[in-house]
Rosetta silent file (secondary structure, phi, psi, omega in degrees, C-alpha in Angstrom):
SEQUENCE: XXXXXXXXXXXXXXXXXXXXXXXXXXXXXXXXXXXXXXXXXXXXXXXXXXXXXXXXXXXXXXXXXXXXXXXXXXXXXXXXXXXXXXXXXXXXXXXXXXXXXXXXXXXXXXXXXXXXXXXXXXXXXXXXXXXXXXXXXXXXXXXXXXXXXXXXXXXXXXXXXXXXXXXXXXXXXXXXXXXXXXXXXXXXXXXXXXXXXXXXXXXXXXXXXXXXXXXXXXXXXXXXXXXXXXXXXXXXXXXXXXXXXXXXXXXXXXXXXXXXXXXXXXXXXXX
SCORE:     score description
SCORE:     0.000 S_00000001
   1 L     0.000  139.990  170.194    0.000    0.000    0.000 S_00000001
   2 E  -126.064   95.793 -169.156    0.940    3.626   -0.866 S_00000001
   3 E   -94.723  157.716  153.064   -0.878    6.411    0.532 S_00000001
   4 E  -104.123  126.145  149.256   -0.165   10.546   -0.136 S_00000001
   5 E  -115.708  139.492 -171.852   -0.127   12.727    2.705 S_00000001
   6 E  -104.323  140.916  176.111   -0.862   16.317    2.624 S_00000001
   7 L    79.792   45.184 -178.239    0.455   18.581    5.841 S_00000001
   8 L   -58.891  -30.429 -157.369    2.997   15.660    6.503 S_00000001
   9 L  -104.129    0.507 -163.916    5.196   18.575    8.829 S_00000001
  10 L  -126.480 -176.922 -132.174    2.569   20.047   10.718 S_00000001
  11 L   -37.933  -46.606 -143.282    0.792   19.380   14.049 S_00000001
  12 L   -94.984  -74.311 -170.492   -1.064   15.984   13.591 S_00000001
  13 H    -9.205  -54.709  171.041    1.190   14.979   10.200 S_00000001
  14 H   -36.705  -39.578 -146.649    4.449   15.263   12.063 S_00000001
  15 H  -127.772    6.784 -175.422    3.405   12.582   14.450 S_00000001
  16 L   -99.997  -82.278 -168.721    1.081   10.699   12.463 S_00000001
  17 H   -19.002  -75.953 -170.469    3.634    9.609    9.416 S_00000001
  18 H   -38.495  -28.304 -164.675    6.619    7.967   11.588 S_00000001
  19 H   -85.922  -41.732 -162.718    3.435    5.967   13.214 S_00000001
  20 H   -69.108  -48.364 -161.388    1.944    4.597    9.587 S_00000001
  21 H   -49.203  -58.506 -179.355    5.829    4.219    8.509 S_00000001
  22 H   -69.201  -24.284  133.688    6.334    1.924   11.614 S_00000001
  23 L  -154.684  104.906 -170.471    3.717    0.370   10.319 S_00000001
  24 L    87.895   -6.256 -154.829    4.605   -0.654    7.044 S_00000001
  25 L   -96.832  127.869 -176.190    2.223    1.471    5.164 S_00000001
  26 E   -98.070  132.505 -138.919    4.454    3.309    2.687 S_00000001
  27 E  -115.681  126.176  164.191    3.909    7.104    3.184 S_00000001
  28 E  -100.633  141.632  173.022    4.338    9.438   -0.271 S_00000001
  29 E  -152.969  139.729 -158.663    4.049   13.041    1.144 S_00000001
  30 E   -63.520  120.308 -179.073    3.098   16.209   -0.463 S_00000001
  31 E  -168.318  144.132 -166.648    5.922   19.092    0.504 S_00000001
  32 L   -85.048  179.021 -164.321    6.600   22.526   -1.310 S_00000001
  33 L   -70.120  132.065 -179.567   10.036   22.929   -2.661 S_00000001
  34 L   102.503    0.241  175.398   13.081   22.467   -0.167 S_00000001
  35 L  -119.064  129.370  174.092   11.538   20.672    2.554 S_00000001
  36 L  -101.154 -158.780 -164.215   11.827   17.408    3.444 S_00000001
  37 L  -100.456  119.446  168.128    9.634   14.598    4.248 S_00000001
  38 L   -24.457  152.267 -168.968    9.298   13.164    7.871 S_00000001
  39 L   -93.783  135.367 -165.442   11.730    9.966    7.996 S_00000001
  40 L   108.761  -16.806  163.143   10.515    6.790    5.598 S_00000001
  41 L   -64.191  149.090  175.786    8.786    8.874    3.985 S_00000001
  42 E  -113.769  118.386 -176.649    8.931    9.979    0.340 S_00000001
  43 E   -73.434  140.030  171.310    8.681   13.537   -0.530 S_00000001
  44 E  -136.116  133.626 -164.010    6.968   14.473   -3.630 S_00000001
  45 E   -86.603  124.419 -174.143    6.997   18.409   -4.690 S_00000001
  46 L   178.405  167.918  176.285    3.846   20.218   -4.900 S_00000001
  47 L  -140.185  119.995  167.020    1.328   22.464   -3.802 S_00000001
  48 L   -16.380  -75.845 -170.661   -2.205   22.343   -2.668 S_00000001
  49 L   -83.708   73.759  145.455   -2.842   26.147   -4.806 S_00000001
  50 L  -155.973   94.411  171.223   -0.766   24.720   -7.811 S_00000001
  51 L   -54.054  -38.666 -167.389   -3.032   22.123   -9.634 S_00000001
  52 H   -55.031  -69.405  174.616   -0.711   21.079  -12.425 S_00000001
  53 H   -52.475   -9.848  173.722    1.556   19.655   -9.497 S_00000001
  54 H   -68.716  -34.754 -169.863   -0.658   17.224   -7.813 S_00000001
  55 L   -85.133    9.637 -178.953   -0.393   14.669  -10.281 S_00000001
  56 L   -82.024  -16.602 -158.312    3.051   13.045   -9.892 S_00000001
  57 L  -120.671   16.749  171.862    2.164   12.797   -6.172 S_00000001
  58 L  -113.341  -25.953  176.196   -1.881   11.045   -6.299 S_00000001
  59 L   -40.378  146.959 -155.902   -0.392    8.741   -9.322 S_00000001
  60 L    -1.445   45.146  173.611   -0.503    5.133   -8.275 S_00000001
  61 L  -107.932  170.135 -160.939   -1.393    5.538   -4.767 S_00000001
  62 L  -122.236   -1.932 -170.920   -4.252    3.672   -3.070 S_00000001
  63 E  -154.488  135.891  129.492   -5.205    5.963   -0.279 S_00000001
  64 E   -99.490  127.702  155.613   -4.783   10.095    0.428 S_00000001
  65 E   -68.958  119.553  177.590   -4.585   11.338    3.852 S_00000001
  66 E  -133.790  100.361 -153.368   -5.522   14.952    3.805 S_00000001
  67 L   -79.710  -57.543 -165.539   -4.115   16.915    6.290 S_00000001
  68 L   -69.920  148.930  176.231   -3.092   19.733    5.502 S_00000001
  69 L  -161.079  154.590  172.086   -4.767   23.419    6.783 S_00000001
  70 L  -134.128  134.792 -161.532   -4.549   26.515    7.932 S_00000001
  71 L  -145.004  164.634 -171.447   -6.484   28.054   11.173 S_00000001
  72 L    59.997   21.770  151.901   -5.449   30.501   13.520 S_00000001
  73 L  -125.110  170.074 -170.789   -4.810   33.641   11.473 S_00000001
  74 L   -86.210  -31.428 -168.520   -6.315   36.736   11.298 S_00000001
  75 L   -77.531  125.196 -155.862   -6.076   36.449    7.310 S_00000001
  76 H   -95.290  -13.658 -150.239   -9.459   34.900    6.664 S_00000001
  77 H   -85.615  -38.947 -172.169   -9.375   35.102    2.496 S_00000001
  78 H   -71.605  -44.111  179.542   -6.301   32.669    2.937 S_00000001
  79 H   -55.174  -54.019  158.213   -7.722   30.289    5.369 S_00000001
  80 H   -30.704  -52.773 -177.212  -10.263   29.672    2.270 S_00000001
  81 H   -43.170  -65.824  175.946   -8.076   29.589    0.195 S_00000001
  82 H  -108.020    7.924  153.847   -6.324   27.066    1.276 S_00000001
  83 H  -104.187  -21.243  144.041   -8.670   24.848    2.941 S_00000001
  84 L   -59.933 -102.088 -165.822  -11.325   25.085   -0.187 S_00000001
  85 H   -37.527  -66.784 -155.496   -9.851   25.814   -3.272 S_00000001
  86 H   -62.299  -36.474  179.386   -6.639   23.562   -2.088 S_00000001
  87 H   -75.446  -30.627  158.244   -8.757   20.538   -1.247 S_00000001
  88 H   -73.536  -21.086 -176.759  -10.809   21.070   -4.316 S_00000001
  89 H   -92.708  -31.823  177.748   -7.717   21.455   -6.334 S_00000001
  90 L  -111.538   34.100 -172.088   -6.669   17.893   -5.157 S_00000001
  91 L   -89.431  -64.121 -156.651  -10.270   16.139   -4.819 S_00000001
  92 L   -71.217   11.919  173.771   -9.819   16.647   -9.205 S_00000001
  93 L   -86.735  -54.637 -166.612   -6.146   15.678   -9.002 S_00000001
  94 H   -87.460  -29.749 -133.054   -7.492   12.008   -7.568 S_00000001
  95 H   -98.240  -45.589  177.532  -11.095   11.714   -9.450 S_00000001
  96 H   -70.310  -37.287 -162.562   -8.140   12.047  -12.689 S_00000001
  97 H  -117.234  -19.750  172.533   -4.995   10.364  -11.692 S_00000001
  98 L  -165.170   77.808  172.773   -6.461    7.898   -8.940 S_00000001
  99 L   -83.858  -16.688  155.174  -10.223    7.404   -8.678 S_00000001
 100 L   -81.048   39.725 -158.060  -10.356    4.524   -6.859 S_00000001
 101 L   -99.775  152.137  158.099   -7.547    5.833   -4.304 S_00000001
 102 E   -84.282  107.344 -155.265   -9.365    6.187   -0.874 S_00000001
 103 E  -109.722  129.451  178.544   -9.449    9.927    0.311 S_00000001
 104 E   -95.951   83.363 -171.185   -9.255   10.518    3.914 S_00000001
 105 E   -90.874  125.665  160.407  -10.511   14.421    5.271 S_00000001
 106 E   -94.898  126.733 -171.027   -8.937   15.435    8.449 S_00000001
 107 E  -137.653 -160.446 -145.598  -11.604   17.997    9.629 S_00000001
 108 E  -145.925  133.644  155.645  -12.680   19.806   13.284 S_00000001
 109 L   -63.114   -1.790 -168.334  -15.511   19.095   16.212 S_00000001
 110 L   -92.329    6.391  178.177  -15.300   23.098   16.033 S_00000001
 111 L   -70.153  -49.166  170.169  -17.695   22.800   12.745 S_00000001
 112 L   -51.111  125.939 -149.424  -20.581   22.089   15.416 S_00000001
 113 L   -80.197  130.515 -177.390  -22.992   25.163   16.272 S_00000001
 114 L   -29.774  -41.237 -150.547  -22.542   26.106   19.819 S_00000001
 115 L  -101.151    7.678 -161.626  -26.248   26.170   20.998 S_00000001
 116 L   -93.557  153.966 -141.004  -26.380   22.408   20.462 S_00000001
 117 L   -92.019  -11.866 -179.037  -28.595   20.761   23.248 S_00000001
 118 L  -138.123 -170.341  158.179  -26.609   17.334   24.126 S_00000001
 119 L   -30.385  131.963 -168.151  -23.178   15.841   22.517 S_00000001
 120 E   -78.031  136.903  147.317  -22.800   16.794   18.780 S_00000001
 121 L  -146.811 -136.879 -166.072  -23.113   14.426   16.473 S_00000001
 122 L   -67.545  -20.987 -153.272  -22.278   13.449   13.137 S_00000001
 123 L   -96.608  -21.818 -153.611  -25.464   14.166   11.658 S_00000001
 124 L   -56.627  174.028  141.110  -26.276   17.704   13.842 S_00000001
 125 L   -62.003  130.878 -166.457  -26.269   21.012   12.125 S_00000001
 126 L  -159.260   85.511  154.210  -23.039   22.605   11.529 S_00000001
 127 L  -124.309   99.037 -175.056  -22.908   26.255   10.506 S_00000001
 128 L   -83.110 -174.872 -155.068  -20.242   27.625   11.925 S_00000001
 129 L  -124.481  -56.663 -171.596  -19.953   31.596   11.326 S_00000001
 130 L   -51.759  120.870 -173.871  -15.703   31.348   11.942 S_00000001
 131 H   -34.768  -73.113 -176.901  -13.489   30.826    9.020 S_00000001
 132 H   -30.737  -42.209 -162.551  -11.491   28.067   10.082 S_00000001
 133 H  -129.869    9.721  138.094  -14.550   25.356   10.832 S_00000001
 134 H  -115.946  -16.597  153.300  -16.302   26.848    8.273 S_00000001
 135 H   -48.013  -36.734 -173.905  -13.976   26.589    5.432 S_00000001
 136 H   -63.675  -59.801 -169.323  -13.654   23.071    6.565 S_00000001
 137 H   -48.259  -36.107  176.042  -17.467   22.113    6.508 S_00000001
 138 H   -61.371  -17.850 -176.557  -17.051   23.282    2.690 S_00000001
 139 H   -91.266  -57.330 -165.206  -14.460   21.287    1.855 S_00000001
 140 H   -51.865  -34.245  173.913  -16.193   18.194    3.593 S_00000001
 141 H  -102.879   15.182  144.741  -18.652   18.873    1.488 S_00000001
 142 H   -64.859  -95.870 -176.871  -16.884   18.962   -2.050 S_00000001
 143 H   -11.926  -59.956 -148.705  -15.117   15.645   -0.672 S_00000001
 144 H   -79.998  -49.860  151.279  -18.623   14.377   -0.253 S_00000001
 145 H   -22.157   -9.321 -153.769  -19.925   15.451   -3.704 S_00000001
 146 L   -96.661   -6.858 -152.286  -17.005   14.344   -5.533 S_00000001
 147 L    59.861   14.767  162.239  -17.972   10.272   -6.530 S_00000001
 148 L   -77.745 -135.996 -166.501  -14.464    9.082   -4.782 S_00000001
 149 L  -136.540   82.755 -156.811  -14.328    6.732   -1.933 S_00000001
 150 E  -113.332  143.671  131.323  -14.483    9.246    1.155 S_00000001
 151 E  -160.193  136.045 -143.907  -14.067    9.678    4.508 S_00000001
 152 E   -98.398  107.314 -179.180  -14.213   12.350    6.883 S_00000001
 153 E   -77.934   66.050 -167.944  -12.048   12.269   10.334 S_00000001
 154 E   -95.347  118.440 -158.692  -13.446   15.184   12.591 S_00000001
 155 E   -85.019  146.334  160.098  -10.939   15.506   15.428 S_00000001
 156 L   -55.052 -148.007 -165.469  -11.463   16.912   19.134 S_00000001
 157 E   -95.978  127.695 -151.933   -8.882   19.325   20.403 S_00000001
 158 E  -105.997  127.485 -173.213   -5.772   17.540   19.423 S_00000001
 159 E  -138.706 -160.261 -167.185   -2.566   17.007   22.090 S_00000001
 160 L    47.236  160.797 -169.515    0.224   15.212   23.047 S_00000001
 161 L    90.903   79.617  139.983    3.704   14.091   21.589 S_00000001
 162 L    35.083   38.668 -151.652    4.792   17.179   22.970 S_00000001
 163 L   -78.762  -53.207  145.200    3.187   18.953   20.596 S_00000001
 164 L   103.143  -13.352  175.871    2.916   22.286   22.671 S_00000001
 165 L   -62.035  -33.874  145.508   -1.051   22.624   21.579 S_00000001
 166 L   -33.709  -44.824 -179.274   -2.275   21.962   25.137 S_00000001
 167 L  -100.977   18.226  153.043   -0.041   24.684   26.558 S_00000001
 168 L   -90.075   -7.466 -170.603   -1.352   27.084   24.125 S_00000001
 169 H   -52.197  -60.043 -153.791   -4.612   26.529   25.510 S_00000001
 170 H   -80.444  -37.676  159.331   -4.730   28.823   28.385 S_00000001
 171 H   -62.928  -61.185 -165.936   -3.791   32.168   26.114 S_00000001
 172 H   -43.465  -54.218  155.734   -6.087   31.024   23.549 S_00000001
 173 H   -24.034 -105.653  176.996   -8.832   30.753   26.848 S_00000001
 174 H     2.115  -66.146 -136.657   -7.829   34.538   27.962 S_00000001
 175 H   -92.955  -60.634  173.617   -8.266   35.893   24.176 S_00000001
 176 H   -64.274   -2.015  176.919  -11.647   33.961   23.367 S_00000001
 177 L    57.642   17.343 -163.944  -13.425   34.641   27.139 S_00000001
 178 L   -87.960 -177.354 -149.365  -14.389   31.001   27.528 S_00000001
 179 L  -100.000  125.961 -151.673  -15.886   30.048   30.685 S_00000001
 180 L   -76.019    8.656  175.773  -13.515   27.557   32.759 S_00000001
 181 L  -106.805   69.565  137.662  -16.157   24.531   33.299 S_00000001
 182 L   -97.650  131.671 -178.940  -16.443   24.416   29.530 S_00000001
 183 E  -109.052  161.765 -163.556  -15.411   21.070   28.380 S_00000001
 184 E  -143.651  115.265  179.330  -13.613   19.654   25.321 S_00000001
 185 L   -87.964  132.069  174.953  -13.745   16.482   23.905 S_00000001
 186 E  -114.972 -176.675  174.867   -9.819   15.652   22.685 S_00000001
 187 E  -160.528  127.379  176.025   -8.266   13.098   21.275 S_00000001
 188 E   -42.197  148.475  162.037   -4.186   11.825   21.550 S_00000001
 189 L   -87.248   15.587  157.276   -2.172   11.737   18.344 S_00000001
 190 L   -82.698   -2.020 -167.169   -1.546    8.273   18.990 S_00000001
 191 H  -125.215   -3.478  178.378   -5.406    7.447   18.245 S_00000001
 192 H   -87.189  -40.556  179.107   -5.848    9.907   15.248 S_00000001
 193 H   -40.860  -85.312 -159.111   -2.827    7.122   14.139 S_00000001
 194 H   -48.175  -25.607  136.672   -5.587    4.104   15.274 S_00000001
 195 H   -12.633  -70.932 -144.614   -8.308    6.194   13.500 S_00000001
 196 H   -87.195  -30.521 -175.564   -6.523    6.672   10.382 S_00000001
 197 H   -72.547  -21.597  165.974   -5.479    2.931   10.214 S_00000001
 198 H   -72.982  -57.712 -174.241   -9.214    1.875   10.611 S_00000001
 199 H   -39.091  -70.538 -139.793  -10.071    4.286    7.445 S_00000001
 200 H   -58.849  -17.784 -176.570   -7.212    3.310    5.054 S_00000001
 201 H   -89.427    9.967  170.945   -8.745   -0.566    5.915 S_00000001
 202 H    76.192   20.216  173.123  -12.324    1.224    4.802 S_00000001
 203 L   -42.568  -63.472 -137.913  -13.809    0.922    8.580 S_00000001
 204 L  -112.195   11.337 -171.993  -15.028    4.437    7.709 S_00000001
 205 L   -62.549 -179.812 -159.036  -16.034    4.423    4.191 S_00000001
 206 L   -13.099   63.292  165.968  -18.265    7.443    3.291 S_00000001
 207 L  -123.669  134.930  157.454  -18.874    8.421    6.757 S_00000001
 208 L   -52.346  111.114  179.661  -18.500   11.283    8.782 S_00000001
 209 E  -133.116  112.243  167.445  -16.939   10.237   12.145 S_00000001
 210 E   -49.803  143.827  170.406  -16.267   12.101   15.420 S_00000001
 211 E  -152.207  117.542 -146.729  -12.781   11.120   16.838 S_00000001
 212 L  -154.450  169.650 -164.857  -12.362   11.965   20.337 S_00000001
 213 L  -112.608 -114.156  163.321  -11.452   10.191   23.454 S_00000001
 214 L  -120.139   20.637 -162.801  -13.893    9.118   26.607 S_00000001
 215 L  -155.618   72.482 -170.216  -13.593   12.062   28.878 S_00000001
 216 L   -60.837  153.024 -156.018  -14.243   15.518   27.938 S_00000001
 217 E  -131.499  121.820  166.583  -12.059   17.648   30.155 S_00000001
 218 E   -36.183  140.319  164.584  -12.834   21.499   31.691 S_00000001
 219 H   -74.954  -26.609 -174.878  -10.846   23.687   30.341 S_00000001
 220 H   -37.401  -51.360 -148.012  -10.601   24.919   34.260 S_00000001
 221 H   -91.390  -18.435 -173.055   -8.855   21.161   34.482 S_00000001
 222 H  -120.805    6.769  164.418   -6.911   21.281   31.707 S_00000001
 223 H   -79.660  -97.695 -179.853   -4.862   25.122   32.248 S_00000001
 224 L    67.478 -101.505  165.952   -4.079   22.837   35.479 S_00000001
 225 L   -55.870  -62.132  168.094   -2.486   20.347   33.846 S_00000001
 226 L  -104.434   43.081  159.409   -0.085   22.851   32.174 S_00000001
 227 L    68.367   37.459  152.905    0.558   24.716   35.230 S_00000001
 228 L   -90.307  110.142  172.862   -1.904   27.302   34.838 S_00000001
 229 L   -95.434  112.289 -169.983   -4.299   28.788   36.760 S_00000001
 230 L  -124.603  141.440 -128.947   -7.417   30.321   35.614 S_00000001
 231 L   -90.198  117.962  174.501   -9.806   32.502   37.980 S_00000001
 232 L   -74.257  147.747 -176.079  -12.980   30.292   38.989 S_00000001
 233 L  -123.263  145.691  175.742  -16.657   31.477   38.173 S_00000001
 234 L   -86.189  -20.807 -170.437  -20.083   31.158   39.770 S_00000001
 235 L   -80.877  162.251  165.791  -21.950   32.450   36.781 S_00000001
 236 L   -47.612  142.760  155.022  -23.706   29.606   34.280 S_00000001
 237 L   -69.086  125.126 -153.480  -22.247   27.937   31.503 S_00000001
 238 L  -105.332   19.438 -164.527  -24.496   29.469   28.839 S_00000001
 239 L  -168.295   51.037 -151.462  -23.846   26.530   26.113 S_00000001
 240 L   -52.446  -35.460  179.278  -22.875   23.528   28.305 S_00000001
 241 L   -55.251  -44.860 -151.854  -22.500   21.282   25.024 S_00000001
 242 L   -52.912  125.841 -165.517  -20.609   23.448   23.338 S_00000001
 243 L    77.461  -33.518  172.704  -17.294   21.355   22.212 S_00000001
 244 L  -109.403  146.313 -152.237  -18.336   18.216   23.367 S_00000001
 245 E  -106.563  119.397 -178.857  -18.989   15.289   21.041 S_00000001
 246 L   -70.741  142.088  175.659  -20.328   12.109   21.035 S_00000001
 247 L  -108.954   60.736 -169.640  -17.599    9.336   19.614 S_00000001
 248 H   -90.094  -53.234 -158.521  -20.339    6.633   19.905 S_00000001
 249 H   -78.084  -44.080 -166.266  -20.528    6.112   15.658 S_00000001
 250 H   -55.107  -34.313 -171.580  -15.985    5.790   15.621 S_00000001
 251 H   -84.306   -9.305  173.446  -16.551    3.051   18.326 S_00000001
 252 H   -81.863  -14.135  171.041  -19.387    0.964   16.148 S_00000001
 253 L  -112.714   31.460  145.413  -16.239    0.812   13.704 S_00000001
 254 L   111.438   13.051  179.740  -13.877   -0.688   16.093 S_00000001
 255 L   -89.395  124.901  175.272  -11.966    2.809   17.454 S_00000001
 256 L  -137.683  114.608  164.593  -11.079    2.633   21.031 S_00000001
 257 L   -53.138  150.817 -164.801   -8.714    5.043   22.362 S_00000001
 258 L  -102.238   -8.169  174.377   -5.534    3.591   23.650 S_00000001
 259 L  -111.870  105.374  178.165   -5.323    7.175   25.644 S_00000001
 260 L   -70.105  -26.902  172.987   -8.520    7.672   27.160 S_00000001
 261 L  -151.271  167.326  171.508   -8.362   10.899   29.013 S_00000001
 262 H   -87.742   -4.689  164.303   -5.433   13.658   29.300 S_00000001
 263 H   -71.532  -39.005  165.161   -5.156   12.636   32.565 S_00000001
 264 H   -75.541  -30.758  176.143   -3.866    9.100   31.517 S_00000001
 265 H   -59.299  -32.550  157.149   -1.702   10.855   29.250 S_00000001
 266 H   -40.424  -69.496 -157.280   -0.166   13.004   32.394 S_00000001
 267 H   -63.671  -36.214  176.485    0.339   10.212   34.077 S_00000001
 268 L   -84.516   15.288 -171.783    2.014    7.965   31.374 S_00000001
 269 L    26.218   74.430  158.556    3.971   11.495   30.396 S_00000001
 270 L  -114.107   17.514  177.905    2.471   11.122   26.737 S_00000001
 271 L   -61.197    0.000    0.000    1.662   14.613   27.335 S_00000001
């Protein structure tokens, strides 16, 4: 087997490729010019916004992971940019050079609308108004539209491997005003790995799937954790839901986190 991954260097990519590499699954992976490719990996040169370059690197492969995004800037027309148009530019890269390749969307629980009344789930309503998790729902749904062989990965809030995304948390908190008993369903990057290995075996064809771990965690509980303190409140949590996700449909296709909480992850310093 030969999959393409796109966003091989960044948060989840970094730490997902060495795990498919170790095992066995031979990783082709999409990187602009001068950079290389995580190690076992094979670099192939291209760019999401360059169609003409996709097709040396979807050519005889059997699977794409697709990874790559951009969130967390103030430029919003780019965050489009390159989470539509680039995922649209390589949807028609495989439907030419490898339509029966299995394509694999890494997407966000932050697509689910705020107000919803119990755990989100795959099926809820999800119009988000913020660029980031709404560029995404557009691309999920081009992916779904296209006639490949899809499926869609929507991750909690994604930690560990030393990663450093956890201990961004508590600015990110500050700057956004949320309220510290607000809870977050995450998920380890060792289980987006056990995830991704159920997909490429088709666990997950053309399904949407939450992928999160069994314990949604306060944000109160999880500045904490990385030696943070944030000022406790009396008033109500005015959207109790808000972030947390049922993984009920990932576990009817055999996904069981091997990290269960961030709290096992403390303890076993997978943090």
């Amino acid at each position: 087997m030969t999959i393409l991954v796109t966003g091989a260097t960044g948060l989840v990519g970094a730490r997902l490729v060495p795990r498919l590499v170790e095992a066995g699954i031979g990783c082709r992976t999409l990187m602009r010019g001068g950079k290389e490719a995580p190690a076992g990996a094979t670099a192939v040169e291209g760019d999401l916004l360059d169609p003409a370059s996709l097709a040396p690197a979807v050519k005889g492969v059997s699977a794409i992971i697709h990874l790559a995004a951009l969130f967390r800037t103030p430029d919003t027309g780019l965050i489009w940019k390159t989470n539509l148009e680039g995922t649209r530019n390589l949807i028609v890269a495989a439907q030419e050079h490898a339509p029966g390749a299995r394509f694999i969307m890494a997407s966000t629980t932050n697509v689910y609308n705020v107000d919803s009344p119990r755990p989100s789930r795959e099926d809820d309503a999800a119009n988000p108004a913020m660029a980031y998790p709404a560029s995404k729902i557009a691309a999920e749904n081009e992916l779904r539209q296209s006639g490949l062989n899809w499926s869609i990965q929507r991750f909690g809030f994604v930690y560990g491997d030393k990663d450093g995304h956890l201990e961004s948390l508590p600015n990110l908190v500050r700057r956004a005003g949320w309220h510290p008993a607000q809870r977050m369903s995450m998920v380890h990057h060792r289980d987006i790995a056990v995830a991704m290995k159920l997909a490429l075996a088709g666990a997950m064809d053309g399904r949407i799937v939450n992928i999160v771990d069994e314990a949604p965690t306060s944000i109160y509980e999880l500045s904490e954790l990385v030696g943070e303190r944030m000022e406790p409140l009396n008033e109500p949590l005015k959207n109790p839901w808000h972030l947390h996700v049922d993984g009920s449909l990932a576990r009817q296709f055999g996904f069981q986190p091997t990290v269960r909480t961030v709290h096992q992850a403390a303890q076993e310093n997978l943090m």
